[in-house]
Amino acid sequence: MAETVHSPIVTYTSMLSLLASCPPFVILLFIFYIMQMVHNGSSGWFCWLINIWPTPTSIVWKIIFCDGAFEAALQLLLPGKRVEGPVSPTENRPVYKDNGLGAYFVTLATYLGLWWFGIFNPAIVYDHLGEIFPALIFGSFIFCVLLYVKGHFAPSSSDSGSCGNLIIDFYWGMELYPRIGKHFDIKVFTNCRFGMMSWAVLAVTYCIKQYEINGRVSDSLLVNTILMLVYVTNFFWWEASYWNSMDIEHDRAGFYICWGCLVWVPSIYTSPGMYLVNHPVELGTQLAIYILVAEILCIYINYDCDRQRQEFRRTNGKCSVWGKAPSKIVATYKTTASETKTSLLLTSGWWGLARHFHYVPEILSSFFWTVPALFSNFLPYFYVIYLTILLFDRAKRDDDRCRSKYGKYWKLYCEKVRYMIVPGIY
């Protein structure tokens, strides 16, 4: 059953607002942000938007299908280490094949190879973004409908069920770990192999398109692309830890997660680079290096936060955190089967600064790969603002979930680690 953090009226209002506004917003972003079209007053706003609204063509469906099929094949066929996920609320333990980094390098090598040998020009992808986005919006919506139907009639495990409300079931999802057959994990595909992989592919695409236009790549777009690729490379290198994150471990496969990864990540997360294609900025060597160093530091801190927590869990607290034995709280909780279990809550290292301190370098990372656009236009910073809101909301949801799970132990944890995200502030 889906759990909600906010009051019912806030929950329903926010869900319906996002369901109604997110799909058209992606297209509006493209229209005003990339096409730079403005209403000329010759007709009403609605008629004007209808006239210029991009519609998918056959080439776009072919691009999306080939990309999806290629990534699905890599997910299934590439070798990888067997990795067990966390035990679910109904005592299931999902098993994954850790081959994301291999799939990432094969994808980029294939994409660049097709361009280098003149088989496929990635600039075509940029030229058809206006059609790709509505195709993703429509196709992903149908995909989420199918997930809803599957959750009702053919769930993959006992980690599924309905809360009795169609809107909540569709938005938050019916299944925690939906699969096709035994080995094809749907959330790994949507979140990692399509969403995150598209981020890297589009970052490279924007560089190739600007090179085609100007005969060179500006240092601002180069910095943006390098930083995004470093971030995505780190994600796939550490992909197994993502399978222990809130996205996989707690959020079900519905519109919120799956549509977001299939549509929002390729369109919104890549938008700073998309903007820089036609708005190049010359940063100069010194400023470019400052931005690169600051971002790489943020990515490292983000990685080390995850590494610290994973090592603490793996060793059952018998490890070193910043050169000392870790401070911890031994918390007990009851499962859905009323069994009593124990968890260790880390209260030192990065996790002693704030309960969700790892969101600080995450937000700063988004700022540093956007700041090469400088400040002549507000639009590139939409992603930074959106991510900040998303992560603050996620921190609250996670806090409320842990408070419900651990009770008095979570209260003790909050007394020891007082701040939710920003040490000394919030």
CSV table of C-alpha atoms in Angstrom, one decimal:
chain,number,residue,atom,x,y,z
A,1,MET,CA,0.0,0.0,0.0
A,2,ALA,CA,1.3,3.4,-0.9
A,3,GLU,CA,2.4,5.6,2.0
A,4,THR,CA,2.0,9.4,1.8
A,5,VAL,CA,4.0,11.9,3.7
A,6,HIS,CA,1.7,15.0,3.3
A,7,SER,CA,-2.0,15.5,4.0
A,8,PRO,CA,-4.4,13.8,1.6
A,9,ILE,CA,-5.4,17.1,0.0
A,10,VAL,CA,-1.8,18.1,-0.6
A,11,THR,CA,-1.0,14.6,-1.8
A,12,TYR,CA,-3.8,14.5,-4.4
A,13,THR,CA,-3.2,18.1,-5.5
A,14,SER,CA,0.5,17.6,-6.0
A,15,MET,CA,0.0,14.3,-7.9
A,16,LEU,CA,-2.7,15.6,-10.2
A,17,SER,CA,-0.7,18.8,-10.8
A,18,LEU,CA,2.4,16.8,-11.8
A,19,LEU,CA,0.5,14.4,-13.9
A,20,ALA,CA,-1.1,17.3,-15.8
A,21,SER,CA,1.9,19.7,-16.0
A,22,CYS,CA,5.0,17.6,-16.4
A,23,PRO,CA,4.3,16.3,-19.9
A,24,PRO,CA,3.5,19.6,-21.6
A,25,PHE,CA,6.2,21.4,-19.7
A,26,VAL,CA,8.9,19.3,-21.4
A,27,ILE,CA,7.6,20.5,-24.8
A,28,LEU,CA,7.2,24.1,-23.6
A,29,LEU,CA,10.8,24.0,-22.4
A,30,PHE,CA,11.9,23.0,-25.9
A,31,ILE,CA,9.8,25.6,-27.6
A,32,PHE,CA,10.9,28.6,-25.6
A,33,TYR,CA,14.3,27.4,-24.6
A,34,ILE,CA,15.7,25.8,-27.7
A,35,MET,CA,13.5,26.9,-30.6
A,36,GLN,CA,13.4,30.4,-29.0
A,37,MET,CA,10.0,31.0,-30.4
A,38,VAL,CA,7.8,33.8,-28.9
A,39,HIS,CA,4.1,34.6,-29.5
A,40,ASN,CA,3.9,37.2,-32.2
A,41,GLY,CA,0.4,38.3,-31.4
A,42,SER,CA,-1.1,37.2,-34.8
A,43,SER,CA,-3.3,34.5,-33.2
A,44,GLY,CA,-4.3,33.3,-29.7
A,45,TRP,CA,-1.8,31.6,-27.5
A,46,PHE,CA,-3.6,28.2,-27.8
A,47,CYS,CA,-3.8,28.3,-31.6
A,48,TRP,CA,-0.1,29.5,-31.8
A,49,LEU,CA,1.0,26.6,-29.6
A,50,ILE,CA,-1.0,24.0,-31.6
A,51,ASN,CA,0.6,25.3,-34.8
A,52,ILE,CA,4.2,24.9,-33.6
A,53,TRP,CA,3.7,21.9,-31.3
A,54,PRO,CA,6.2,19.2,-32.5
A,55,THR,CA,4.8,15.8,-33.4
A,56,PRO,CA,6.8,12.5,-33.6
A,57,THR,CA,7.9,11.2,-37.0
A,58,SER,CA,8.9,7.7,-38.0
A,59,ILE,CA,12.6,8.4,-37.7
A,60,VAL,CA,12.1,9.4,-34.1
A,61,TRP,CA,10.3,6.2,-33.2
A,62,LYS,CA,13.1,4.2,-34.9
A,63,ILE,CA,15.8,6.1,-32.8
A,64,ILE,CA,13.9,5.5,-29.6
A,65,PHE,CA,13.2,1.8,-30.4
A,66,CYS,CA,16.8,1.1,-31.4
A,67,ASP,CA,18.2,2.8,-28.3
A,68,GLY,CA,15.8,1.0,-26.0
A,69,ALA,CA,16.4,-2.4,-27.7
A,70,PHE,CA,20.2,-1.9,-27.6
A,71,GLU,CA,20.2,-1.1,-23.9
A,72,ALA,CA,17.8,-3.9,-23.0
A,73,ALA,CA,20.1,-6.3,-24.9
A,74,LEU,CA,23.2,-5.1,-23.1
A,75,GLN,CA,21.4,-5.4,-19.8
A,76,LEU,CA,20.5,-9.0,-20.5
A,77,LEU,CA,23.6,-10.2,-22.4
A,78,LEU,CA,26.7,-8.5,-20.9
A,79,PRO,CA,28.4,-10.5,-18.2
A,80,GLY,CA,28.4,-9.1,-14.6
A,81,LYS,CA,28.8,-9.9,-11.0
A,82,ARG,CA,25.8,-11.3,-9.1
A,83,VAL,CA,24.6,-8.6,-6.6
A,84,GLU,CA,22.0,-9.1,-4.0
A,85,GLY,CA,19.8,-6.1,-3.1
A,86,PRO,CA,18.4,-5.3,0.3
A,87,VAL,CA,15.7,-7.5,1.9
A,88,SER,CA,12.3,-6.1,1.0
A,89,PRO,CA,9.4,-5.5,3.5
A,90,THR,CA,7.9,-8.9,2.5
A,91,GLU,CA,11.3,-10.7,3.0
A,92,ASN,CA,12.2,-10.9,-0.7
A,93,ARG,CA,15.8,-10.2,-1.8
A,94,PRO,CA,16.2,-9.0,-5.4
A,95,VAL,CA,19.2,-10.3,-7.4
A,96,TYR,CA,20.9,-8.1,-10.0
A,97,LYS,CA,23.6,-8.5,-12.6
A,98,ASP,CA,26.2,-5.7,-12.1
A,99,ASN,CA,27.1,-4.9,-15.7
A,100,GLY,CA,26.1,-1.2,-15.9
A,101,LEU,CA,29.7,0.1,-16.3
A,102,GLY,CA,30.3,-2.3,-19.2
A,103,ALA,CA,27.0,-1.3,-20.8
A,104,TYR,CA,27.9,2.4,-20.4
A,105,PHE,CA,31.3,2.1,-22.1
A,106,VAL,CA,29.9,-0.1,-24.9
A,107,THR,CA,27.1,2.4,-25.5
A,108,LEU,CA,29.4,5.4,-25.8
A,109,ALA,CA,32.0,3.5,-27.9
A,110,THR,CA,29.2,2.3,-30.2
A,111,TYR,CA,27.6,5.8,-30.5
A,112,LEU,CA,30.9,7.5,-31.2
A,113,GLY,CA,32.0,4.7,-33.5
A,114,LEU,CA,28.8,5.1,-35.6
A,115,TRP,CA,29.6,8.9,-35.9
A,116,TRP,CA,33.3,8.4,-36.6
A,117,PHE,CA,32.8,5.9,-39.4
A,118,GLY,CA,29.9,8.0,-40.9
A,119,ILE,CA,27.2,5.4,-40.3
A,120,PHE,CA,25.0,7.6,-38.1
A,121,ASN,CA,25.3,11.3,-37.4
A,122,PRO,CA,24.3,12.1,-33.7
A,123,ALA,CA,23.4,15.6,-34.8
A,124,ILE,CA,20.2,14.0,-36.2
A,125,VAL,CA,19.2,13.3,-32.6
A,126,TYR,CA,19.6,17.0,-31.7
A,127,ASP,CA,17.7,18.1,-34.8
A,128,HIS,CA,14.8,15.9,-33.9
A,129,LEU,CA,14.7,16.6,-30.1
A,130,GLY,CA,11.4,18.5,-30.6
A,131,GLU,CA,9.9,15.2,-31.9
A,132,ILE,CA,11.8,12.9,-29.6
A,133,PHE,CA,10.4,14.5,-26.4
A,134,PRO,CA,6.7,14.1,-27.3
A,135,ALA,CA,7.4,10.6,-28.4
A,136,LEU,CA,9.0,9.8,-25.1
A,137,ILE,CA,6.1,11.5,-23.2
A,138,PHE,CA,3.5,9.5,-25.0
A,139,GLY,CA,5.4,6.2,-25.1
A,140,SER,CA,6.4,6.4,-21.5
A,141,PHE,CA,2.8,7.2,-20.4
A,142,ILE,CA,1.6,4.0,-22.2
A,143,PHE,CA,4.5,2.2,-20.5
A,144,CYS,CA,3.3,3.3,-17.1
A,145,VAL,CA,-0.2,2.2,-17.9
A,146,LEU,CA,1.1,-1.2,-18.8
A,147,LEU,CA,3.0,-1.3,-15.5
A,148,TYR,CA,-0.2,-0.5,-13.7
A,149,VAL,CA,-2.0,-3.3,-15.4
A,150,LYS,CA,0.9,-5.7,-14.8
A,151,GLY,CA,0.9,-4.8,-11.1
A,152,HIS,CA,-2.8,-5.7,-10.9
A,153,PHE,CA,-2.8,-8.9,-12.9
A,154,ALA,CA,0.8,-10.3,-13.1
A,155,PRO,CA,3.0,-9.0,-10.2
A,156,SER,CA,6.5,-10.3,-10.2
A,157,SER,CA,6.7,-10.7,-6.4
A,158,SER,CA,4.7,-10.2,-3.2
A,159,ASP,CA,6.2,-6.7,-3.0
A,160,SER,CA,3.2,-5.3,-4.8
A,161,GLY,CA,-0.4,-4.3,-4.2
A,162,SER,CA,-3.0,-1.6,-4.5
A,163,CYS,CA,-3.9,1.1,-2.0
A,164,GLY,CA,-7.4,1.1,-3.5
A,165,ASN,CA,-7.0,4.5,-5.3
A,166,LEU,CA,-6.3,4.4,-9.0
A,167,ILE,CA,-4.5,7.8,-9.1
A,168,ILE,CA,-2.1,6.9,-6.3
A,169,ASP,CA,-1.5,3.4,-7.7
A,170,PHE,CA,-0.7,4.9,-11.1
A,171,TYR,CA,1.5,7.7,-9.8
A,172,TRP,CA,3.5,5.8,-7.2
A,173,GLY,CA,3.3,2.4,-8.8
A,174,MET,CA,2.0,-1.1,-8.0
A,175,GLU,CA,5.2,-3.1,-7.8
A,176,LEU,CA,8.5,-2.5,-6.0
A,177,TYR,CA,10.5,-4.9,-8.2
A,178,PRO,CA,8.7,-5.5,-11.5
A,179,ARG,CA,10.4,-7.8,-13.9
A,180,ILE,CA,9.9,-9.4,-17.3
A,181,GLY,CA,10.7,-13.0,-16.8
A,182,LYS,CA,13.3,-13.8,-14.2
A,183,HIS,CA,16.2,-11.6,-15.2
A,184,PHE,CA,15.0,-8.4,-16.8
A,185,ASP,CA,14.5,-5.8,-14.0
A,186,ILE,CA,12.2,-3.0,-15.3
A,187,LYS,CA,13.4,-0.3,-12.8
A,188,VAL,CA,17.0,-1.0,-13.6
A,189,PHE,CA,16.1,-0.5,-17.3
A,190,THR,CA,14.1,2.7,-16.9
A,191,ASN,CA,16.2,4.4,-14.2
A,192,CYS,CA,19.7,3.3,-15.2
A,193,ARG,CA,20.0,1.8,-18.7
A,194,PHE,CA,17.6,4.2,-20.4
A,195,GLY,CA,17.4,7.3,-18.2
A,196,MET,CA,21.0,7.7,-17.1
A,197,MET,CA,22.4,6.3,-20.3
A,198,SER,CA,20.4,8.9,-22.3
A,199,TRP,CA,21.9,11.6,-20.2
A,200,ALA,CA,25.5,10.6,-21.2
A,201,VAL,CA,24.5,10.1,-24.9
A,202,LEU,CA,22.8,13.4,-25.2
A,203,ALA,CA,25.7,15.2,-23.5
A,204,VAL,CA,28.0,13.8,-26.2
A,205,THR,CA,25.3,14.7,-28.9
A,206,TYR,CA,25.3,18.4,-27.9
A,207,CYS,CA,29.1,18.6,-28.3
A,208,ILE,CA,28.9,17.0,-31.7
A,209,LYS,CA,26.1,19.3,-32.8
A,210,GLN,CA,28.0,22.4,-31.7
A,211,TYR,CA,31.1,21.2,-33.5
A,212,GLU,CA,29.0,20.7,-36.6
A,213,ILE,CA,27.6,24.3,-36.3
A,214,ASN,CA,30.8,26.2,-35.3
A,215,GLY,CA,33.7,23.9,-36.3
A,216,ARG,CA,34.7,23.8,-32.6
A,217,VAL,CA,33.3,23.1,-29.1
A,218,SER,CA,33.2,26.1,-26.7
A,219,ASP,CA,35.0,25.6,-23.4
A,220,SER,CA,31.7,26.2,-21.6
A,221,LEU,CA,30.0,23.2,-23.3
A,222,LEU,CA,33.2,21.2,-23.0
A,223,VAL,CA,33.3,21.8,-19.2
A,224,ASN,CA,29.5,21.0,-18.9
A,225,THR,CA,30.0,17.7,-20.9
A,226,ILE,CA,33.1,16.6,-19.1
A,227,LEU,CA,31.4,17.1,-15.7
A,228,MET,CA,28.2,15.4,-16.7
A,229,LEU,CA,30.1,12.4,-18.1
A,230,VAL,CA,32.2,12.2,-14.9
A,231,TYR,CA,29.0,12.2,-12.9
A,232,VAL,CA,27.3,9.5,-15.0
A,233,THR,CA,30.5,7.4,-15.1
A,234,ASN,CA,30.6,7.5,-11.3
A,235,PHE,CA,27.0,6.5,-11.3
A,236,PHE,CA,27.6,3.4,-13.4
A,237,TRP,CA,30.8,2.5,-11.6
A,238,TRP,CA,28.8,2.6,-8.3
A,239,GLU,CA,25.6,1.4,-9.8
A,240,ALA,CA,25.2,-1.5,-7.3
A,241,SER,CA,24.9,1.0,-4.5
A,242,TYR,CA,22.1,2.7,-6.3
A,243,TRP,CA,20.1,-0.5,-6.0
A,244,ASN,CA,20.1,0.2,-2.2
A,245,SER,CA,18.8,3.7,-2.6
A,246,MET,CA,15.3,5.1,-2.0
A,247,ASP,CA,14.5,5.0,-5.7
A,248,ILE,CA,14.9,1.3,-5.9
A,249,GLU,CA,14.4,0.1,-2.3
A,250,HIS,CA,11.3,2.0,-1.4
A,251,ASP,CA,9.7,3.8,-4.4
A,252,ARG,CA,7.5,1.6,-6.5
A,253,ALA,CA,7.6,1.5,-10.3
A,254,GLY,CA,5.0,4.0,-11.4
A,255,PHE,CA,4.7,7.4,-13.1
A,256,TYR,CA,6.8,9.2,-10.5
A,257,ILE,CA,9.9,7.0,-11.0
A,258,CYS,CA,9.6,5.4,-14.4
A,259,TRP,CA,8.1,8.2,-16.4
A,260,GLY,CA,10.5,10.6,-14.7
A,261,CYS,CA,13.5,8.5,-15.7
A,262,LEU,CA,12.3,7.9,-19.2
A,263,VAL,CA,11.3,11.5,-20.0
A,264,TRP,CA,12.4,14.0,-17.3
A,265,VAL,CA,16.1,12.8,-17.2
A,266,PRO,CA,16.8,13.0,-20.9
A,267,SER,CA,15.0,16.3,-21.3
A,268,ILE,CA,15.5,18.3,-18.1
A,269,TYR,CA,18.7,16.9,-16.7
A,270,THR,CA,20.5,17.5,-19.9
A,271,SER,CA,19.0,21.0,-20.5
A,272,PRO,CA,22.1,23.1,-19.4
A,273,GLY,CA,24.1,21.4,-22.2
A,274,MET,CA,21.1,21.7,-24.6
A,275,TYR,CA,21.1,25.4,-23.9
A,276,LEU,CA,24.8,25.8,-24.5
A,277,VAL,CA,24.7,24.4,-28.0
A,278,ASN,CA,23.3,27.6,-29.4
A,279,HIS,CA,24.5,29.9,-26.6
A,280,PRO,CA,28.2,29.2,-26.3
A,281,VAL,CA,30.1,31.1,-23.6
A,282,GLU,CA,33.9,31.6,-23.4
A,283,LEU,CA,35.0,30.9,-19.9
A,284,GLY,CA,38.7,31.2,-20.2
A,285,THR,CA,41.1,28.6,-18.9
A,286,GLN,CA,41.3,29.8,-15.3
A,287,LEU,CA,37.5,29.9,-14.7
A,288,ALA,CA,37.0,26.6,-16.5
A,289,ILE,CA,39.6,24.9,-14.3
A,290,TYR,CA,38.0,26.4,-11.1
A,291,ILE,CA,34.6,25.0,-12.2
A,292,LEU,CA,36.0,21.6,-13.1
A,293,VAL,CA,37.9,21.3,-9.7
A,294,ALA,CA,34.8,22.4,-7.7
A,295,GLU,CA,32.5,19.9,-9.5
A,296,ILE,CA,34.9,17.0,-9.3
A,297,LEU,CA,35.3,17.7,-5.5
A,298,CYS,CA,31.5,17.6,-5.2
A,299,ILE,CA,31.2,14.3,-7.1
A,300,TYR,CA,33.9,12.8,-4.9
A,301,ILE,CA,32.2,13.8,-1.7
A,302,ASN,CA,28.9,12.4,-3.0
A,303,TYR,CA,30.7,9.2,-3.9
A,304,ASP,CA,32.4,9.0,-0.5
A,305,CYS,CA,29.2,9.5,1.3
A,306,ASP,CA,27.7,6.5,-0.5
A,307,ARG,CA,30.9,4.5,0.0
A,308,GLN,CA,31.1,5.3,3.7
A,309,ARG,CA,27.5,4.1,4.2
A,310,GLN,CA,27.9,1.0,2.1
A,311,GLU,CA,31.1,0.0,3.9
A,312,PHE,CA,29.4,0.5,7.3
A,313,ARG,CA,26.5,-1.7,6.2
A,314,ARG,CA,28.8,-4.4,4.6
A,315,THR,CA,31.0,-4.7,7.7
A,316,ASN,CA,28.0,-4.5,10.2
A,317,GLY,CA,29.7,-1.4,11.7
A,318,LYS,CA,33.1,-3.0,12.1
A,319,CYS,CA,35.0,-0.5,10.0
A,320,SER,CA,36.9,2.8,10.2
A,321,VAL,CA,35.1,6.2,9.5
A,322,TRP,CA,37.5,9.1,9.1
A,323,GLY,CA,40.2,7.2,11.0
A,324,LYS,CA,38.0,6.2,13.9
A,325,ALA,CA,35.5,3.5,14.9
A,326,PRO,CA,32.1,4.6,13.7
A,327,SER,CA,29.5,6.1,16.1
A,328,LYS,CA,26.2,4.3,15.7
A,329,ILE,CA,22.7,3.5,17.0
A,330,VAL,CA,21.5,0.0,17.2
A,331,ALA,CA,17.8,0.2,16.2
A,332,THR,CA,15.2,-2.6,16.2
A,333,TYR,CA,12.1,-2.6,14.1
A,334,LYS,CA,9.3,-5.0,13.1
A,335,THR,CA,8.7,-6.3,9.6
A,336,THR,CA,5.3,-6.7,7.9
A,337,ALA,CA,5.4,-10.3,9.2
A,338,SER,CA,5.8,-9.0,12.8
A,339,GLU,CA,9.4,-10.3,13.0
A,340,THR,CA,11.8,-8.2,15.0
A,341,LYS,CA,15.0,-7.2,13.2
A,342,THR,CA,18.0,-4.9,13.8
A,343,SER,CA,19.6,-2.1,11.8
A,344,LEU,CA,22.6,0.1,12.5
A,345,LEU,CA,22.2,3.8,12.0
A,346,LEU,CA,25.5,5.6,11.3
A,347,THR,CA,26.0,8.8,13.2
A,348,SER,CA,29.6,9.8,12.3
A,349,GLY,CA,31.5,10.8,9.2
A,350,TRP,CA,29.5,12.5,6.5
A,351,TRP,CA,26.4,11.0,8.1
A,352,GLY,CA,27.1,12.7,11.4
A,353,LEU,CA,26.9,16.1,9.7
A,354,ALA,CA,23.3,15.8,8.5
A,355,ARG,CA,20.9,12.9,8.0
A,356,HIS,CA,20.9,13.5,4.2
A,357,PHE,CA,24.2,15.4,3.8
A,358,HIS,CA,24.9,13.6,0.5
A,359,TYR,CA,22.2,15.8,-1.1
A,360,VAL,CA,24.4,18.9,-0.6
A,361,PRO,CA,27.1,17.8,-3.1
A,362,GLU,CA,24.4,16.5,-5.4
A,363,ILE,CA,22.8,19.9,-5.6
A,364,LEU,CA,26.1,21.7,-5.9
A,365,SER,CA,27.1,19.3,-8.7
A,366,SER,CA,24.0,20.4,-10.7
A,367,PHE,CA,25.0,24.0,-10.1
A,368,PHE,CA,28.6,23.6,-11.2
A,369,TRP,CA,27.7,21.9,-14.5
A,370,THR,CA,25.1,24.6,-15.2
A,371,VAL,CA,27.2,27.6,-14.2
A,372,PRO,CA,29.3,27.4,-17.5
A,373,ALA,CA,26.2,29.1,-19.0
A,374,LEU,CA,26.9,32.0,-16.6
A,375,PHE,CA,24.0,34.2,-15.7
A,376,SER,CA,22.6,36.0,-18.8
A,377,ASN,CA,19.6,33.7,-18.8
A,378,PHE,CA,17.6,32.1,-16.0
A,379,LEU,CA,16.4,29.1,-17.9
A,380,PRO,CA,19.5,26.8,-17.6
A,381,TYR,CA,19.1,27.0,-13.8
A,382,PHE,CA,15.6,25.4,-13.8
A,383,TYR,CA,17.2,22.0,-13.4
A,384,VAL,CA,19.1,23.2,-10.3
A,385,ILE,CA,15.9,24.6,-8.7
A,386,TYR,CA,13.9,21.5,-9.6
A,387,LEU,CA,16.6,19.1,-8.2
A,388,THR,CA,16.8,21.1,-4.9
A,389,ILE,CA,13.0,20.9,-4.5
A,390,LEU,CA,13.0,17.2,-5.4
A,391,LEU,CA,15.8,16.3,-2.9
A,392,PHE,CA,14.4,18.3,0.0
A,393,ASP,CA,11.0,16.5,-0.6
A,394,ARG,CA,12.8,13.2,-0.8
A,395,ALA,CA,14.6,13.9,2.4
A,396,LYS,CA,11.3,14.6,4.2
A,397,ARG,CA,9.7,11.4,2.8
A,398,ASP,CA,12.7,9.4,3.9
A,399,ASP,CA,12.7,10.9,7.4
A,400,ASP,CA,9.0,10.2,7.8
A,401,ARG,CA,9.4,6.7,6.6
A,402,CYS,CA,12.3,6.0,9.0
A,403,ARG,CA,10.4,7.6,11.8
A,404,SER,CA,7.5,5.2,11.2
A,405,LYS,CA,9.9,2.3,10.9
A,406,TYR,CA,12.3,2.9,13.8
A,407,GLY,CA,10.1,4.9,16.3
A,408,LYS,CA,12.1,5.9,19.4
A,409,TYR,CA,15.4,4.9,17.8
A,410,TRP,CA,14.8,7.4,15.0
A,411,LYS,CA,14.0,10.1,17.6
A,412,LEU,CA,17.3,9.3,19.3
A,413,TYR,CA,19.1,9.4,15.9
A,414,CYS,CA,17.6,12.9,15.2
A,415,GLU,CA,18.9,14.1,18.6
A,416,LYS,CA,22.4,12.9,17.7
A,417,VAL,CA,22.3,14.1,14.0
A,418,ARG,CA,20.2,17.3,14.3
A,419,TYR,CA,20.1,18.6,10.8
A,420,MET,CA,18.3,17.0,7.9
A,421,ILE,CA,20.4,18.2,4.9
A,422,VAL,CA,22.5,21.4,5.5
A,423,PRO,CA,24.6,21.3,8.7
A,424,GLY,CA,23.9,24.2,11.0
A,425,ILE,CA,21.0,25.4,8.8
A,426,TYR,CA,18.4,22.8,8.0
